Amino acid sequence: MTQVLSPDEIATAAALLRDGACVAFPTETVYGLGADATDDAAVAGIFAAKDRPRFNPLIVHVPDAKSAWRLVDPTPEARKLAQAHWPGPLSLVLPLKADTGLSDLVTAGLGTLAVRVPAHPLAVALLRLVGRPVAAPSANPSGKISPTTAAHVTEALAGRIAAVLDGGACDVGLESSIFGGNPMALLRPGGVTLDDAEVALGRPVTTAAHSGTQPLAPGQLASHYAPEAAIKLDVTRRESVPHLGFGPGPADINLSERANLTEAATCLFAALRDMDALAAQAGASYFTVSPIPSEGLGLAIRDRLTRAAAPRL
Ligand code: TXA
Ligand code: MG
């Protein structure tokens, strides 16, 4: 049985985490599936619940930058990004310190660690109550659409995790941006845009170059966020299948009629779920999506849509 906990039951969620259980909790980006990052068995529970490949490392969540710098060595640029965007939808991949007590499963044996200070008040309160770093990937089965409500979490993971702390719908709707390297480069587009990073660092910032076939972040597999139906992107002419719109014009669901990227990001994952259901109802093997501009948050939205549309593994 998976308990659904209300915000005033946060102490129960913290106690379960301290006991080594897996508990899903809200962040401002998406719901995370948390476990005590210092407990091997607890972290193994995340991989089991999600069917996540063991080579894919986890982001560790802490309540403030000071706690993060106990686990990793920040570069001057990392400090600047953290200063500007923590708490918030930013993860930093940095050299792991020695003797942190973290489970090796968290880093998948890499010498680096991804850390994040979330902004959601329930997440911060939970992290403070747990008093230990909490590893948390998005709370969805590996390869599927990320959850932005507690109901999304229980739909897929009920019976596989101890509890979900219900904090309502997530504000940002897309996962955190991941930056890493020295100089800092973007490893995964997300809630903090390249423009935001350029302002914080006072220099142009780029997406990290791929080295051969290695994905930038090991979890950035081509097929991800996959609904059951196939997806056709950048469609301007309606076909006889359900259509996901952006901007004015006919659509079965619209990410943002006024073509606002922030609004589109917030509802993207819920819309993908609903489009999947519409396609199934209509007996369509795919649905179509309007073009999304590649600027600001559009880069992250396009990244998720491209992965959702990629051929399945
Ligand atoms: O917004 C978010 O970041 C959410 C919430 C729950 O915080 N979490 C999240 O976690 O999106 P997950 O596991 O779905 O994505 C983590 C990504 C993966 O692509 C993983 O490969 C990458 O971070 N990652 C983790 N540690 C890394 C490392 N040391 N180096 C490079 N990439 C890393
Ligand atoms: Mg994920």
Coordinates of C-alpha atoms and ligand atoms in Angstrom, one line a residue:
M1 CA 0.0 0.0 0.0
T2 CA 1.2 3.5 -0.9
Q3 CA 0.0 6.1 1.6
V4 CA -1.1 9.5 0.3
L5 CA 0.1 12.1 2.9
S6 CA -1.3 15.6 3.2
P7 CA 1.1 18.5 3.9
D8 CA 0.3 18.4 7.6
E9 CA 1.6 14.8 7.7
I10 CA 5.1 15.9 6.6
A11 CA 6.6 14.4 9.8
T12 CA 5.4 10.9 8.7
A13 CA 7.0 11.4 5.3
A14 CA 10.3 12.4 7.0
A15 CA 10.2 9.5 9.4
L16 CA 9.6 7.0 6.6
L17 CA 12.6 8.5 4.7
R18 CA 14.8 8.3 7.8
D19 CA 13.7 4.6 8.1
G20 CA 15.0 3.8 4.6
A21 CA 11.7 3.9 2.7
C22 CA 11.0 5.5 -0.7
V23 CA 8.7 8.5 -0.5
A24 CA 7.6 10.7 -3.4
F25 CA 7.4 14.5 -2.7
P26 CA 6.6 17.6 -4.6
T27 CA 9.3 20.0 -5.8
E28 CA 8.6 23.1 -7.9
T29 CA 9.8 21.2 -11.1
V30 CA 8.2 17.7 -10.9
Y31 CA 7.5 15.2 -8.1
G32 CA 10.7 13.4 -7.0
L33 CA 11.0 9.8 -5.6
G34 CA 13.1 10.3 -2.5
A35 CA 15.3 8.1 -0.5
D36 CA 18.0 8.6 2.1
A37 CA 21.1 9.1 -0.1
T38 CA 23.4 7.7 2.6
D39 CA 21.5 4.4 2.8
D40 CA 22.4 1.8 0.1
A41 CA 19.3 -0.3 0.5
A42 CA 17.1 2.8 0.4
V43 CA 18.7 4.1 -2.8
A44 CA 18.5 0.6 -4.3
G45 CA 14.7 0.9 -3.6
I46 CA 14.5 3.9 -6.0
F47 CA 16.1 1.9 -8.8
A48 CA 13.8 -1.0 -8.2
A49 CA 10.6 1.1 -8.0
K50 CA 11.4 2.9 -11.2
D51 CA 13.0 0.0 -13.1
R52 CA 15.9 2.5 -13.5
P53 CA 19.2 1.4 -15.1
R54 CA 21.9 1.4 -12.5
F55 CA 24.3 3.4 -14.7
N56 CA 22.0 6.4 -14.4
P57 CA 23.0 8.5 -11.4
L58 CA 20.6 10.4 -9.2
I59 CA 20.3 14.1 -8.1
V60 CA 20.9 14.7 -4.4
H61 CA 18.6 17.2 -2.8
V62 CA 19.6 19.4 0.2
P63 CA 17.9 22.3 1.9
D64 CA 20.6 25.0 1.3
A65 CA 23.9 25.7 -0.5
K66 CA 25.9 25.2 2.6
S67 CA 24.7 21.6 2.8
A68 CA 25.5 21.1 -0.9
W69 CA 29.1 22.3 -0.5
R70 CA 29.6 19.6 2.2
L71 CA 29.1 17.0 -0.6
V72 CA 30.8 18.7 -3.6
D73 CA 33.6 21.2 -4.3
P74 CA 32.1 24.2 -6.0
T75 CA 33.9 26.1 -8.7
P76 CA 33.6 29.9 -8.6
E77 CA 31.1 29.6 -11.5
A78 CA 29.1 27.1 -9.6
R79 CA 28.9 29.5 -6.7
K80 CA 27.6 32.2 -9.0
L81 CA 24.9 30.0 -10.5
A82 CA 23.9 28.8 -7.0
Q83 CA 23.8 32.3 -5.7
A84 CA 21.4 33.4 -8.5
H85 CA 19.2 30.3 -8.8
W86 CA 19.1 28.4 -5.5
P87 CA 16.6 27.6 -4.2
G88 CA 15.2 26.8 -7.6
P89 CA 15.2 24.6 -10.8
L90 CA 19.0 24.2 -11.0
S91 CA 21.1 21.1 -10.6
L92 CA 24.9 21.4 -10.5
V93 CA 27.3 18.5 -11.4
L94 CA 30.5 19.0 -9.5
P95 CA 33.5 17.0 -8.2
L96 CA 32.4 14.7 -5.3
K97 CA 34.2 15.3 -2.0
A98 CA 35.8 12.4 -0.1
D99 CA 34.0 10.7 2.8
T100 CA 30.5 12.2 2.3
G101 CA 28.8 9.0 3.5
L102 CA 26.7 8.9 0.3
S103 CA 25.8 5.6 -1.2
D104 CA 27.9 4.7 -4.3
L105 CA 24.6 3.9 -6.1
V106 CA 23.8 7.6 -6.1
T107 CA 26.7 8.6 -8.3
A108 CA 26.8 5.3 -10.3
G109 CA 30.5 5.3 -9.6
L110 CA 31.2 8.7 -11.2
G111 CA 33.6 11.1 -9.5
T112 CA 31.0 13.8 -9.8
L113 CA 27.6 14.4 -8.0
A114 CA 24.5 16.3 -9.1
V115 CA 23.2 18.5 -6.3
R116 CA 20.1 20.7 -6.1
V117 CA 18.4 23.0 -3.6
P118 CA 14.7 22.9 -4.5
A119 CA 12.4 25.9 -3.9
H120 CA 9.1 24.2 -3.0
P121 CA 8.4 25.0 0.6
L122 CA 7.2 21.4 1.4
A123 CA 10.4 20.0 -0.2
V124 CA 12.6 22.3 1.8
A125 CA 10.7 21.5 5.0
L126 CA 11.0 17.8 4.4
L127 CA 14.7 18.0 3.7
R128 CA 15.3 19.8 6.9
L129 CA 13.2 17.3 8.9
V130 CA 15.1 14.3 7.3
G131 CA 18.4 16.0 8.1
R132 CA 20.3 13.9 5.5
P133 CA 20.8 14.4 1.8
V134 CA 17.9 12.9 -0.2
A135 CA 18.4 11.3 -3.6
A136 CA 15.4 11.9 -5.8
P137 CA 14.9 11.2 -9.5
S138 CA 11.6 12.1 -11.1
A139 CA 8.9 9.9 -9.6
N140 CA 7.9 8.0 -12.8
P141 CA 8.8 4.6 -14.2
S142 CA 12.1 4.9 -16.1
G143 CA 11.5 6.2 -19.6
K144 CA 7.9 7.4 -19.0
I145 CA 6.4 10.9 -18.5
S146 CA 7.4 12.8 -15.4
P147 CA 4.7 13.4 -12.7
T148 CA 3.5 16.9 -11.9
T149 CA 0.8 15.9 -9.5
A150 CA 0.5 13.3 -6.7
A151 CA -2.1 11.4 -8.7
H152 CA 0.4 11.0 -11.6
V153 CA 2.8 9.4 -9.1
T154 CA 0.2 6.9 -7.7
E155 CA -1.1 6.0 -11.1
A156 CA 2.3 4.5 -12.0
L157 CA 4.0 3.7 -8.7
A158 CA 1.1 2.7 -6.3
G159 CA 2.2 -0.4 -4.3
R160 CA 5.8 0.1 -5.3
I161 CA 6.7 3.0 -2.9
A162 CA 5.8 3.7 0.8
A163 CA 4.1 7.1 0.4
V164 CA 3.6 10.2 -1.6
L165 CA 3.4 13.6 0.0
D166 CA 0.7 15.5 -1.8
G167 CA 1.6 19.2 -2.4
G168 CA -0.7 19.8 -5.4
A169 CA 0.5 20.6 -8.9
C170 CA 4.1 21.6 -9.6
D171 CA 4.7 25.2 -10.7
V172 CA 7.5 24.9 -13.2
G173 CA 6.4 21.6 -14.7
L174 CA 9.8 20.7 -16.3
E175 CA 12.8 19.2 -14.5
S176 CA 15.7 21.3 -13.3
S177 CA 18.4 22.5 -15.7
I178 CA 21.6 20.6 -15.2
F179 CA 24.9 22.5 -15.5
G180 CA 28.3 21.0 -15.1
G181 CA 32.0 21.3 -16.1
N182 CA 34.5 24.1 -15.8
P183 CA 33.7 26.4 -17.5
M184 CA 30.0 25.6 -16.7
A185 CA 28.0 24.3 -19.7
L186 CA 24.4 23.1 -20.0
L187 CA 23.9 19.3 -19.7
R188 CA 20.1 19.2 -19.6
P189 CA 17.8 22.1 -20.5
G190 CA 15.1 22.8 -17.8
G191 CA 13.6 25.5 -15.6
V192 CA 16.7 27.8 -15.6
T193 CA 17.4 28.9 -19.2
L194 CA 20.7 29.6 -21.0
D195 CA 19.8 33.3 -20.9
D196 CA 19.4 33.1 -17.1
A197 CA 22.8 31.4 -16.8
E198 CA 24.4 34.0 -19.0
V199 CA 23.1 36.8 -16.8
A200 CA 24.4 35.0 -13.7
L201 CA 27.8 34.2 -15.2
G202 CA 28.3 37.3 -17.3
R203 CA 29.4 35.4 -20.3
P204 CA 27.9 33.4 -23.2
V205 CA 26.9 29.8 -22.0
T206 CA 26.5 26.9 -24.4
T207 CA 25.1 23.4 -24.3
A208 CA 28.0 20.9 -23.5
A209 CA 29.4 19.2 -26.5
H210 CA 28.6 15.5 -26.9
S211 CA 31.7 13.2 -26.6
G212 CA 31.0 10.5 -29.2
T213 CA 27.8 8.6 -28.5
Q214 CA 27.9 9.2 -24.7
P215 CA 24.8 11.1 -23.6
L216 CA 25.7 14.3 -21.6
A217 CA 23.9 13.3 -18.5
P218 CA 23.8 9.5 -18.5
G219 CA 20.0 9.6 -18.1
Q220 CA 19.5 11.6 -21.3
L221 CA 18.6 8.6 -23.4
A222 CA 17.0 9.4 -26.7
S223 CA 13.7 7.8 -25.9
H224 CA 12.3 9.2 -22.6
Y225 CA 9.0 10.8 -21.4
A226 CA 7.4 8.3 -23.8
P227 CA 3.6 8.2 -24.0
E228 CA 2.0 5.1 -25.6
A229 CA 1.1 6.9 -28.8
A230 CA 3.7 8.1 -31.3
I231 CA 4.2 11.9 -31.7
K232 CA 4.7 14.0 -34.8
L233 CA 6.4 17.4 -34.0
D234 CA 6.3 20.8 -35.7
V235 CA 3.0 20.2 -37.4
T236 CA 1.3 23.4 -38.8
R237 CA -1.5 21.7 -40.8
R238 CA -4.2 19.7 -38.9
E239 CA -4.3 16.0 -39.7
S240 CA -7.2 13.6 -38.8
V241 CA -5.5 12.8 -35.4
P242 CA -5.6 14.6 -32.1
H243 CA -3.5 17.8 -32.0
L244 CA -1.6 19.5 -29.2
G245 CA -1.5 23.2 -29.9
F246 CA 0.7 26.1 -28.9
G247 CA -0.5 29.6 -29.8
P248 CA -3.9 30.5 -31.3
G249 CA -5.7 28.0 -33.6
P250 CA -7.7 24.8 -33.4
A251 CA -6.3 22.1 -31.1
D252 CA -7.7 19.4 -28.9
I253 CA -5.5 20.6 -26.0
N254 CA -3.5 23.8 -26.1
L255 CA -0.3 24.3 -24.2
S256 CA -0.8 28.0 -24.2
E257 CA -3.2 29.9 -26.5
R258 CA -1.3 33.1 -25.9
A259 CA 2.0 31.3 -26.8
N260 CA 3.5 31.8 -23.4
L261 CA 6.4 29.3 -22.8
T262 CA 6.1 29.4 -19.0
E263 CA 2.5 28.5 -19.1
A264 CA 3.3 25.7 -21.7
A265 CA 6.0 24.2 -19.5
T266 CA 3.8 24.1 -16.5
C267 CA 1.1 21.9 -18.3
L268 CA 3.4 20.0 -20.7
F269 CA 3.6 16.6 -18.9
A270 CA -0.1 16.6 -18.0
A271 CA -1.0 17.5 -21.6
L272 CA 1.1 14.6 -22.9
R273 CA -0.8 12.2 -20.7
D274 CA -4.2 13.6 -21.8
M275 CA -3.1 13.6 -25.5
D276 CA -2.2 9.9 -25.0
A277 CA -5.7 9.2 -23.7
L278 CA -7.3 11.2 -26.6
A279 CA -5.2 9.3 -29.2
A280 CA -6.3 6.0 -27.6
Q281 CA -10.0 7.0 -27.6
A282 CA -9.7 8.1 -31.3
G283 CA -7.9 4.9 -32.2
A284 CA -5.0 7.0 -33.5
S285 CA -1.5 5.6 -33.4
Y286 CA 0.0 9.1 -33.1
F287 CA -0.9 12.7 -32.3
T288 CA 0.5 15.9 -33.7
V289 CA 2.1 19.0 -31.9
S290 CA 2.4 22.6 -33.0
P291 CA 5.9 24.1 -33.5
I292 CA 7.5 25.5 -30.2
P293 CA 10.1 28.2 -30.6
S294 CA 13.7 27.2 -29.5
E295 CA 14.2 30.1 -27.2
G296 CA 14.2 30.4 -23.4
L297 CA 12.1 27.7 -21.8
G298 CA 11.2 26.5 -25.4
L299 CA 14.5 24.8 -25.5
A300 CA 13.6 22.6 -22.6
I301 CA 10.1 22.0 -23.9
R302 CA 11.4 21.0 -27.3
D303 CA 14.0 18.7 -25.6
R304 CA 11.2 16.8 -23.7
L305 CA 9.0 16.6 -26.8
T306 CA 11.8 15.4 -29.0
R307 CA 12.6 12.6 -26.5
A308 CA 8.9 11.8 -26.1
A309 CA 8.7 11.5 -29.9
A310 CA 11.9 9.4 -30.3
P311 CA 11.8 5.8 -31.5
R312 CA 11.3 3.6 -28.4
L313 CA 14.2 1.4 -27.3
Ligands
TXA1 O1 13.9 18.7 -11.4 C1 14.6 17.7 -11.2 O2 15.8 17.7 -11.5 C2 13.9 16.5 -10.7 C3 13.4 16.8 -9.3 C4 12.8 15.6 -8.6 O3 14.4 17.3 -8.5 N1 14.8 15.3 -10.7 C5 15.1 14.7 -11.9 O4 15.9 13.6 -11.7 O5 14.8 15.1 -13.0 P1 16.1 12.5 -12.8 O6 16.8 11.3 -12.2 O7 14.9 12.2 -13.5 O8 17.2 13.1 -13.8 C6 18.5 13.3 -13.3 C7 19.4 13.5 -14.5 C8 19.7 12.2 -15.2 O9 19.7 12.5 -16.6 C9 21.1 11.8 -14.7 O10 21.7 11.1 -15.7 C10 21.7 13.2 -14.5 O11 20.7 13.9 -13.9 N2 22.8 13.1 -13.6 C11 22.8 12.8 -12.3 N3 24.1 12.7 -11.7 C12 24.9 13.1 -12.7 C13 26.3 13.3 -12.9 N4 27.1 13.1 -11.8 N5 26.8 13.7 -14.1 C14 26.0 13.9 -15.1 N6 24.6 13.7 -15.1 C15 24.1 13.3 -13.9
MG2 MG 13.4 11.8 -15.0

